[in-house]
Steps between C-alpha positions, in 0.01 A plus 500: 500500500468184690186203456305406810708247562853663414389726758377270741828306517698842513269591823612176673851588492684625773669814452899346541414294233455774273742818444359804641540646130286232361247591825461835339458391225204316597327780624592754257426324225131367676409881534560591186310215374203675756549797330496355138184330582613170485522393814226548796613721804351226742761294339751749558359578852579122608858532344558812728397312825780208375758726463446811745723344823772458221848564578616731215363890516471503159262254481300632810567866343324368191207363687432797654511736228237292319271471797531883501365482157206306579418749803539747279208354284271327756150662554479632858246272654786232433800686662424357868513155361864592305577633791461191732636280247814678464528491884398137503818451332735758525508508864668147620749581265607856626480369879714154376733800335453727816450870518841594579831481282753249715896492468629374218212455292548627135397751314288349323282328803446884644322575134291184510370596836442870375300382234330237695422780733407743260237252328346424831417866551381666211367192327395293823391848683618315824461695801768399669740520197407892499529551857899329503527736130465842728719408744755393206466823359507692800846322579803618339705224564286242382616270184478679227313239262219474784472840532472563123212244540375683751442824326312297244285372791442802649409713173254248396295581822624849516306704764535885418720507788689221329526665190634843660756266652595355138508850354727648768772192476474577135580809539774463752644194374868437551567308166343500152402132565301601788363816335324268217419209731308745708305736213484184250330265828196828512394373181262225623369705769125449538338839678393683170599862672891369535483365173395763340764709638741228400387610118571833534796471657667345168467801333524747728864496600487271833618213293814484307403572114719149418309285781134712418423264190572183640330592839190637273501155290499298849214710638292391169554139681327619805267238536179735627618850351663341127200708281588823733807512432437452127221775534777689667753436205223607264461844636840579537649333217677849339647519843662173484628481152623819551720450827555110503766381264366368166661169540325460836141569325419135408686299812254729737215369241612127570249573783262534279510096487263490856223727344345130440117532392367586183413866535801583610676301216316698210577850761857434509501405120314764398678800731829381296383485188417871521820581727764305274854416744791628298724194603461098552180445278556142471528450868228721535254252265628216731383689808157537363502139386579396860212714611292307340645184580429593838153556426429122456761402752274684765172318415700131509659625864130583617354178349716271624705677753201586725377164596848308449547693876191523627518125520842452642485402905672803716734418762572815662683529837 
């Protein structure tokens, strides 16, 4: 945890004059302080527009799971604003990076475009960042990291046209890698008719019974859907303790996590208090605790969140 002005004179810095674990450090350790409640996400909001352009993709890659988190929790009427914001910023950097690997880069530049890519679609909703992620996907030669991206991109606006597309490459996927990238991207799929048949396909034999779980837990994370799919774990919970392995019961409750108000905390607590999980209790008690962690992170992201980009000029071209 860093004072006003520790952090001030850290933000000043440039990033060669500070090691690109250290960088990480920096934000990791600022988000968790967000999440602890002991730092504002404003604060953390200005530290992400310092460091997003950096260098390193694990620094950008930690960035962007964190703004992920806060679109996960933002009230709608705030999205567009997130949105722009996210643009505002992301975009210079993926055209300075351009949208196209070159020779001799590393591997490590292609995954800081992905994710730079990735984060300007699904967070950023940019139009044109979805239009470029269906070509991607439609192109088998395309580099692999951007195309992963893509199917993120893609899913996240999924059409049910889109979504029949996801399912059949699923199914007809020429490596396990591909098989999961494909059925695990349908998870944040917003039309509530393809997400519902997401659901059932975990436990009716489409998916894999070792990938089902995980898939399952992922689709609790859907940012729109998250109480369906707990509804829908509810209702067929027999089903899944029954055919998922037992060891697998509590990692596809880790979802649980993004059921973040208060009814759903004292649902989720309750429902497992009657339905007791034979294995990981005390990870179990910690993914409740989370949940209602979450709870108070989600009123701080909409306090302070909302008008900390509201108020931030767009430059958009």
């Amino acid at each position: 945890s860093y004072d006003e002005a520790s952090r001030a004179a850290l933000m000043t810095q440039r990033p060669d004059d500070i090691k690109p674990i250290e960088r990480y450090g920096i934000i990791d350790d600022a988000w968790a302080s967000v999440v602890s409640g002991t730092t504002s996400p404003a604060t953390f909001m200005a530290l992400a527009e310092q460091f997003i352009g950096d260098e390193d993709v694990s620094v950008v890659t930690r960035i962007a799971g964190a703004l992920g988190s806060i679109e996960h929790l933002l009230a709608d009427e705030h999205l567009t604003d997130l949105q722009r914001w996210v643009r505002t910023f992301v975009r210079p950097v993926l055209a300075a990076t351009g949208d196209e690997p070159v020779s001799g880069e590393s591997d490590r530049t292609s995954e800081r475009r992905a994710v730079l890519f990735d984060l300007n679609g699904t967070v950023g909703g940019d139009p044109a960042t979805v239009g470029r992620a269906r070509e991607l996907l439609a192109n088998d030669d395309a580099d692999p990291s951007l195309r992963a991206a893509a199917t993120r991109v893609v899913a996240s606006v999924a059409s049910a046209a889109d979504f029949e597309d996801l399912v059949a490459r699923f199914q007809n996927a020429a490596t396990p890698q591909d098989e999961r990238r494909y059925s695990f991207a349908l998870a944040i799929v917003p039309g509530p008719d393809q997400f519902a048949r997401l659901l059932k396909m975990t436990i009716d034999g489409t998916i894999r019974t070792q990938d089902a779980p995980y898939l399952l837990g992922r689709a609790l994370n859907n940012r729109t859907h998250g109480t369906m799919a707990w509804e829908f774990v509810e209702a067929n919970w027999q089903t899944i303790v029954d055919t998922f392995p037992s060891n697998s019961i509590v990692r596809m409750l880790d979802g649980s996590k993004a059921l973040s108000t208060a009814p759903m905390v004292d649902r989720v607590a309750d429902f497992l208090a009657d339905h007791p999980v034979e294995q990981g209790e005390k990870t179990l008690q910690q993914i409740l605790e989370r949940q209602r962690i979450n709870v108070g992170l989600r009123h701080r992201i909409n306090a302070e969140v909302a008008p900390f980009v509201a108020a931030v000029p767009f430059f958009e071209g």
